Amino acid sequence: MKVDFKTYQPAINCKPKPSFKGYYGDIQPAKKLFYNVAGRSSVYEDIWTNSHLYQAGIKKWVNAHPIELLKRTSEQVIQSICTLIKPNNAYPEIPSYIPTPNFGDNWGRHANYIEINPRAIAKYEGGKVTDGLLQTLKLIPAMPASPNNFANCIILSQLYPTWGGDGTVNSASQYCANLHAGISENLLCEGLKWRMGADEQVKAFNDLAHARGLKTGFRMVLPSGQLSVQGRPFNWLEHEKAYIDACVWGIDLGFDAIYFDSAKHITDMDGYCGRGELPNKDQMAYILYEIRQKTGRNDLSFIGEKCNDMQVYKEMGFNAGTDWGKADNFDSVRWEAQKQAWRGEYAAGPEVSNDNDDGSMSFAQRLNRINSCLFGYNNINEKLPSYMQLHDIMPLEPGITTHDLMERTIQANDFNAWTECERHWNGMFDRSPSADGHRNNVYHIFENVINFGS
């Protein structure tokens, strides 16, 4: 049944409506989100979750095809998360206080980062692209739980609007961002527009991901020619503070990490394909220092794309660099882990794939690279940070590439589906038995690393 959120009233036998602190800045946004999508405050046990449970010791997640996950309701997915996190012999509920998982201040140096593109899995209807956050939330129950020794961190490819067509099928490249222009319409739910602010929708997503024991972050581009401030051209001399404030606002919305696209090119311009100038290394150090100072958080993780093991990246304030170490070679990754073991605050690690993935890598190669990333060390305290994409866990349909998804809005199609949304989701992910087998094998590796560290 389709619910009109503008006129919807809860059934008379429901519990009284909670007392919210206005429409914006609510101190319990996850509870507010649930009330608005379910029409009640009480959370019920999710039987479907219990029937799709994957368990590693006391850690739990859901094992289901992404298409099945994306077609669940927002009410069901919140109840799924609450069912996963509840103590045994207790009723599920949304905690009143949901802190970010505590892995120490330097958690980013060892973390496993998994990037998800909300626009790619959003709701497509009538030329509009919306609900990216709620659709991403539907995959959160199926993300492998963080081991005891290091965090799994979900990185969103987008937070701020693109330059043109934001919130439509004409959305421009996600390698550009219009700062201080609100949250991207690709992420927000139209049905919640009159009930929850954009800030509350983002905070609710982060709270529910944190409840599952996951860290969260978002991607930010650095080239000046790919940035604007409320539609005006960006330059680093004039808009440094505006950039810092945009990063601070993202952290204030509950994120724990920022992935800086093109960070390697701050010191090494070899292969630079971006548009415009980058901050210099002293400026970047100041930017990262200011973000920590203004947010009052020393537990943030800053990830630099393609940053290697040079000390200069640690001096700038980064915690992790990506694509350093030959992930196809287990011994190479282990050697890098030993070589960088002395670094407590920054390390450069391998990746399974990145946003330029053309989809040609076999399942066997992806699995081998994941194994190297998660087990390439002699002692778990040596573990390097690692980076992967959603499709390394939940494979995309052959022919759909990560880079294309970042550059433009792709409308995948399965014409046997009933609705425009379902045609897109059905056509986005690989439905072959081998893709299911790959997902199960990935979960098994995560299970092993959880058991290994417990």
PDB file of C-alpha atoms in Angstrom, residues 77-248:
ATOM      1  CA  VAL A  77      14.938  -2.574   7.141  1.00  0.00           C
ATOM      2  CA  ILE A  78      14.972  -0.597  10.412  1.00  0.00           C
ATOM      3  CA  GLN A  79      13.323  -3.548  12.159  1.00  0.00           C
ATOM      4  CA  SER A  80      15.932  -5.797  10.512  1.00  0.00           C
ATOM      5  CA  ILE A  81      18.776  -3.727  11.968  1.00  0.00           C
ATOM      6  CA  CYS A  82      17.136  -3.706  15.403  1.00  0.00           C
ATOM      7  CA  THR A  83      16.639  -7.476  15.225  1.00  0.00           C
ATOM      8  CA  LEU A  84      20.324  -7.969  14.394  1.00  0.00           C
ATOM      9  CA  ILE A  85      21.592  -5.816  17.266  1.00  0.00           C
ATOM     10  CA  LYS A  86      19.200  -6.802  20.036  1.00  0.00           C
ATOM     11  CA  PRO A  87      20.471  -8.897  22.945  1.00  0.00           C
ATOM     12  CA  ASN A  88      19.241 -12.486  23.122  1.00  0.00           C
ATOM     13  CA  ASN A  89      15.859 -12.907  24.833  1.00  0.00           C
ATOM     14  CA  ALA A  90      15.087  -9.193  24.407  1.00  0.00           C
ATOM     15  CA  TYR A  91      12.662  -7.245  22.240  1.00  0.00           C
ATOM     16  CA  PRO A  92      14.120  -5.221  19.363  1.00  0.00           C
ATOM     17  CA  GLU A  93      14.229  -1.468  19.811  1.00  0.00           C
ATOM     18  CA  ILE A  94      15.991   1.626  18.533  1.00  0.00           C
ATOM     19  CA  PRO A  95      18.472   2.693  21.212  1.00  0.00           C
ATOM     20  CA  SER A  96      17.903   6.173  22.609  1.00  0.00           C
ATOM     21  CA  TYR A  97      21.628   6.900  22.377  1.00  0.00           C
ATOM     22  CA  ILE A  98      23.674   5.544  19.492  1.00  0.00           C
ATOM     23  CA  PRO A  99      27.384   6.449  19.660  1.00  0.00           C
ATOM     24  CA  THR A 100      29.782   5.698  16.857  1.00  0.00           C
ATOM     25  CA  PRO A 101      31.517   2.340  17.405  1.00  0.00           C
ATOM     26  CA  ASN A 102      34.654   2.802  19.488  1.00  0.00           C
ATOM     27  CA  PHE A 103      37.799   1.447  17.826  1.00  0.00           C
ATOM     28  CA  GLY A 104      40.074   4.121  19.283  1.00  0.00           C
ATOM     29  CA  ASP A 105      41.221   7.402  17.793  1.00  0.00           C
ATOM     30  CA  ASN A 106      43.438   5.776  15.153  1.00  0.00           C
ATOM     31  CA  TRP A 107      40.907   3.238  13.876  1.00  0.00           C
ATOM     32  CA  GLY A 108      41.232   4.553  10.310  1.00  0.00           C
ATOM     33  CA  ARG A 109      44.797   3.285  10.012  1.00  0.00           C
ATOM     34  CA  HIS A 110      43.530  -0.347  10.046  1.00  0.00           C
ATOM     35  CA  ALA A 111      39.974  -0.026   8.704  1.00  0.00           C
ATOM     36  CA  ASN A 112      38.364  -1.797   5.806  1.00  0.00           C
ATOM     37  CA  TYR A 113      36.546   0.766   3.637  1.00  0.00           C
ATOM     38  CA  ILE A 114      33.591  -0.253   1.477  1.00  0.00           C
ATOM     39  CA  GLU A 115      32.304   2.393  -0.954  1.00  0.00           C
ATOM     40  CA  ILE A 116      28.615   2.449  -1.909  1.00  0.00           C
ATOM     41  CA  ASN A 117      27.145   4.731  -4.567  1.00  0.00           C
ATOM     42  CA  PRO A 118      23.676   5.806  -3.316  1.00  0.00           C
ATOM     43  CA  ARG A 119      22.673   7.255  -6.694  1.00  0.00           C
ATOM     44  CA  ALA A 120      23.259   3.890  -8.390  1.00  0.00           C
ATOM     45  CA  ILE A 121      20.772   2.075  -6.120  1.00  0.00           C
ATOM     46  CA  ALA A 122      18.341   4.960  -5.577  1.00  0.00           C
ATOM     47  CA  LYS A 123      14.651   5.053  -6.437  1.00  0.00           C
ATOM     48  CA  TYR A 124      14.089   5.817 -10.131  1.00  0.00           C
ATOM     49  CA  GLU A 125      10.613   7.067 -10.988  1.00  0.00           C
ATOM     50  CA  GLY A 126       9.283   9.586 -13.494  1.00  0.00           C
ATOM     51  CA  GLY A 127      12.717  10.919 -14.341  1.00  0.00           C
ATOM     52  CA  LYS A 128      13.557  11.550 -10.685  1.00  0.00           C
ATOM     53  CA  VAL A 129      16.341   9.910  -8.672  1.00  0.00           C
ATOM     54  CA  THR A 130      15.592   9.958  -4.944  1.00  0.00           C
ATOM     55  CA  ASP A 131      15.796   7.946  -1.716  1.00  0.00           C
ATOM     56  CA  GLY A 132      19.495   7.098  -2.097  1.00  0.00           C
ATOM     57  CA  LEU A 133      20.020   7.089   1.673  1.00  0.00           C
ATOM     58  CA  LEU A 134      17.052   4.825   2.399  1.00  0.00           C
ATOM     59  CA  GLN A 135      18.102   2.462  -0.389  1.00  0.00           C
ATOM     60  CA  THR A 136      21.662   2.334   0.967  1.00  0.00           C
ATOM     61  CA  LEU A 137      20.232   1.708   4.428  1.00  0.00           C
ATOM     62  CA  LYS A 138      18.496  -1.386   3.010  1.00  0.00           C
ATOM     63  CA  LEU A 139      21.918  -2.895   2.287  1.00  0.00           C
ATOM     64  CA  ILE A 140      23.293  -2.162   5.766  1.00  0.00           C
ATOM     65  CA  PRO A 141      21.884  -5.391   7.321  1.00  0.00           C
ATOM     66  CA  ALA A 142      23.839  -7.358   4.678  1.00  0.00           C
ATOM     67  CA  MET A 143      27.181  -5.640   5.294  1.00  0.00           C
ATOM     68  CA  PRO A 144      29.626  -7.935   7.129  1.00  0.00           C
ATOM     69  CA  ALA A 145      29.992  -7.020  10.780  1.00  0.00           C
ATOM     70  CA  SER A 146      33.171  -5.294  11.942  1.00  0.00           C
ATOM     71  CA  PRO A 147      35.656  -7.668  13.591  1.00  0.00           C
ATOM     72  CA  ASN A 148      36.723  -6.858  17.143  1.00  0.00           C
ATOM     73  CA  ASN A 149      40.123  -5.567  16.019  1.00  0.00           C
ATOM     74  CA  PHE A 150      39.264  -3.198  13.164  1.00  0.00           C
ATOM     75  CA  ALA A 151      36.289  -1.373  11.726  1.00  0.00           C
ATOM     76  CA  ASN A 152      34.363  -1.885   8.526  1.00  0.00           C
ATOM     77  CA  CYS A 153      33.537   1.598   7.250  1.00  0.00           C
ATOM     78  CA  ILE A 154      30.863   2.423   4.658  1.00  0.00           C
ATOM     79  CA  ILE A 155      31.895   5.295   2.366  1.00  0.00           C
ATOM     80  CA  LEU A 156      29.117   7.071   0.441  1.00  0.00           C
ATOM     81  CA  SER A 157      30.179   8.182  -3.042  1.00  0.00           C
ATOM     82  CA  GLN A 158      28.060  11.311  -2.765  1.00  0.00           C
ATOM     83  CA  LEU A 159      26.784  13.686  -0.108  1.00  0.00           C
ATOM     84  CA  TYR A 160      26.531  17.080  -1.784  1.00  0.00           C
ATOM     85  CA  PRO A 161      24.714  17.983  -5.037  1.00  0.00           C
ATOM     86  CA  THR A 162      26.212  17.541  -8.469  1.00  0.00           C
ATOM     87  CA  TRP A 163      26.378  20.572 -10.733  1.00  0.00           C
ATOM     88  CA  GLY A 164      23.514  19.733 -13.045  1.00  0.00           C
ATOM     89  CA  GLY A 165      20.402  17.597 -12.969  1.00  0.00           C
ATOM     90  CA  ASP A 166      20.787  16.688  -9.319  1.00  0.00           C
ATOM     91  CA  GLY A 167      17.924  14.465  -8.241  1.00  0.00           C
ATOM     92  CA  THR A 168      17.043  13.515 -11.822  1.00  0.00           C
ATOM     93  CA  VAL A 169      18.128  10.909 -14.358  1.00  0.00           C
ATOM     94  CA  ASN A 170      20.167  13.730 -15.913  1.00  0.00           C
ATOM     95  CA  SER A 171      22.417  13.935 -12.822  1.00  0.00           C
ATOM     96  CA  ALA A 172      25.949  14.975 -13.720  1.00  0.00           C
ATOM     97  CA  SER A 173      29.230  13.411 -12.683  1.00  0.00           C
ATOM     98  CA  GLN A 174      29.780  12.687  -9.009  1.00  0.00           C
ATOM     99  CA  TYR A 175      33.354  13.854  -9.478  1.00  0.00           C
ATOM    100  CA  CYS A 176      32.020  17.378  -8.967  1.00  0.00           C
ATOM    101  CA  ALA A 177      30.205  18.915  -6.012  1.00  0.00           C
ATOM    102  CA  ASN A 178      28.250  22.095  -5.325  1.00  0.00           C
ATOM    103  CA  LEU A 179      29.150  22.999  -1.740  1.00  0.00           C
ATOM    104  CA  HIS A 180      26.888  24.884   0.666  1.00  0.00           C
ATOM    105  CA  ALA A 181      23.850  23.993  -1.440  1.00  0.00           C
ATOM    106  CA  GLY A 182      22.345  21.392   0.882  1.00  0.00           C
ATOM    107  CA  ILE A 183      22.347  17.599   0.570  1.00  0.00           C
ATOM    108  CA  SER A 184      22.027  15.969  -2.845  1.00  0.00           C
ATOM    109  CA  GLU A 185      18.423  15.320  -3.885  1.00  0.00           C
ATOM    110  CA  ASN A 186      19.637  11.910  -5.089  1.00  0.00           C
ATOM    111  CA  LEU A 187      19.908  10.934  -1.426  1.00  0.00           C
ATOM    112  CA  LEU A 188      16.758  12.425   0.078  1.00  0.00           C
ATOM    113  CA  CYS A 189      13.279  10.919   0.344  1.00  0.00           C
ATOM    114  CA  GLU A 190      10.506  13.043  -1.161  1.00  0.00           C
ATOM    115  CA  GLY A 191       7.922  11.368   1.054  1.00  0.00           C
ATOM    116  CA  LEU A 192       9.770  12.607   4.135  1.00  0.00           C
ATOM    117  CA  LYS A 193      10.282  16.153   2.872  1.00  0.00           C
ATOM    118  CA  TRP A 194       7.595  17.688   5.050  1.00  0.00           C
ATOM    119  CA  ARG A 195       8.383  15.575   8.100  1.00  0.00           C
ATOM    120  CA  MET A 196      12.170  15.342   8.361  1.00  0.00           C
ATOM    121  CA  GLY A 197      14.949  17.735   7.456  1.00  0.00           C
ATOM    122  CA  ALA A 198      17.799  16.691   5.197  1.00  0.00           C
ATOM    123  CA  ASP A 199      20.117  16.779   8.213  1.00  0.00           C
ATOM    124  CA  GLU A 200      17.873  14.397  10.133  1.00  0.00           C
ATOM    125  CA  GLN A 201      17.688  11.936   7.248  1.00  0.00           C
ATOM    126  CA  VAL A 202      21.485  11.811   7.039  1.00  0.00           C
ATOM    127  CA  LYS A 203      21.883  11.567  10.820  1.00  0.00           C
ATOM    128  CA  ALA A 204      19.313   8.755  10.974  1.00  0.00           C
ATOM    129  CA  PHE A 205      21.265   6.815   8.357  1.00  0.00           C
ATOM    130  CA  ASN A 206      24.504   7.257  10.296  1.00  0.00           C
ATOM    131  CA  ASP A 207      22.916   6.313  13.610  1.00  0.00           C
ATOM    132  CA  LEU A 208      21.477   3.085  12.210  1.00  0.00           C
ATOM    133  CA  ALA A 209      24.773   2.168  10.527  1.00  0.00           C
ATOM    134  CA  HIS A 210      26.576   2.879  13.813  1.00  0.00           C
ATOM    135  CA  ALA A 211      24.055   0.703  15.650  1.00  0.00           C
ATOM    136  CA  ARG A 212      25.220  -2.160  13.414  1.00  0.00           C
ATOM    137  CA  GLY A 213      28.808  -1.514  14.503  1.00  0.00           C
ATOM    138  CA  LEU A 214      29.877   0.105  11.217  1.00  0.00           C
ATOM    139  CA  LYS A 215      31.776   3.343  10.750  1.00  0.00           C
ATOM    140  CA  THR A 216      30.634   5.735   8.000  1.00  0.00           C
ATOM    141  CA  GLY A 217      32.224   8.305   5.698  1.00  0.00           C
ATOM    142  CA  PHE A 218      31.763  10.231   2.449  1.00  0.00           C
ATOM    143  CA  ARG A 219      33.785  11.124  -0.649  1.00  0.00           C
ATOM    144  CA  MET A 220      35.040  14.675  -1.291  1.00  0.00           C
ATOM    145  CA  VAL A 221      36.783  15.860  -4.454  1.00  0.00           C
ATOM    146  CA  LEU A 222      39.819  18.164  -4.272  1.00  0.00           C
ATOM    147  CA  PRO A 223      40.384  19.630  -7.785  1.00  0.00           C
ATOM    148  CA  SER A 224      39.157  23.244  -7.821  1.00  0.00           C
ATOM    149  CA  GLY A 225      37.636  22.888 -11.291  1.00  0.00           C
ATOM    150  CA  GLN A 226      35.325  20.177  -9.995  1.00  0.00           C
ATOM    151  CA  LEU A 227      33.976  22.257  -7.096  1.00  0.00           C
ATOM    152  CA  SER A 228      31.613  25.176  -6.748  1.00  0.00           C
ATOM    153  CA  VAL A 229      30.140  27.109  -3.832  1.00  0.00           C
ATOM    154  CA  GLN A 230      26.408  27.670  -4.267  1.00  0.00           C
ATOM    155  CA  GLY A 231      26.948  27.544  -8.010  1.00  0.00           C
ATOM    156  CA  ARG A 232      29.904  29.932  -8.095  1.00  0.00           C
ATOM    157  CA  PRO A 233      33.290  28.791  -9.462  1.00  0.00           C
ATOM    158  CA  PHE A 234      35.663  27.550  -6.764  1.00  0.00           C
ATOM    159  CA  ASN A 235      39.284  28.516  -6.173  1.00  0.00           C
ATOM    160  CA  TRP A 236      41.519  27.504  -3.289  1.00  0.00           C
ATOM    161  CA  LEU A 237      42.636  31.038  -2.466  1.00  0.00           C
ATOM    162  CA  GLU A 238      39.111  32.355  -1.914  1.00  0.00           C
ATOM    163  CA  HIS A 239      37.149  29.300  -0.840  1.00  0.00           C
ATOM    164  CA  GLU A 240      39.414  27.369   1.514  1.00  0.00           C
ATOM    165  CA  LYS A 241      37.143  28.128   4.492  1.00  0.00           C
ATOM    166  CA  ALA A 242      34.038  27.157   2.514  1.00  0.00           C
ATOM    167  CA  TYR A 243      35.625  23.779   1.773  1.00  0.00           C
ATOM    168  CA  ILE A 244      36.579  23.236   5.415  1.00  0.00           C
ATOM    169  CA  ASP A 245      33.072  24.173   6.559  1.00  0.00           C
ATOM    170  CA  ALA A 246      31.520  21.714   4.080  1.00  0.00           C
ATOM    171  CA  CYS A 247      33.713  18.937   5.505  1.00  0.00           C
ATOM    172  CA  VAL A 248      32.866  19.970   9.069  1.00  0.00           C
TER     173      VAL A 248
END
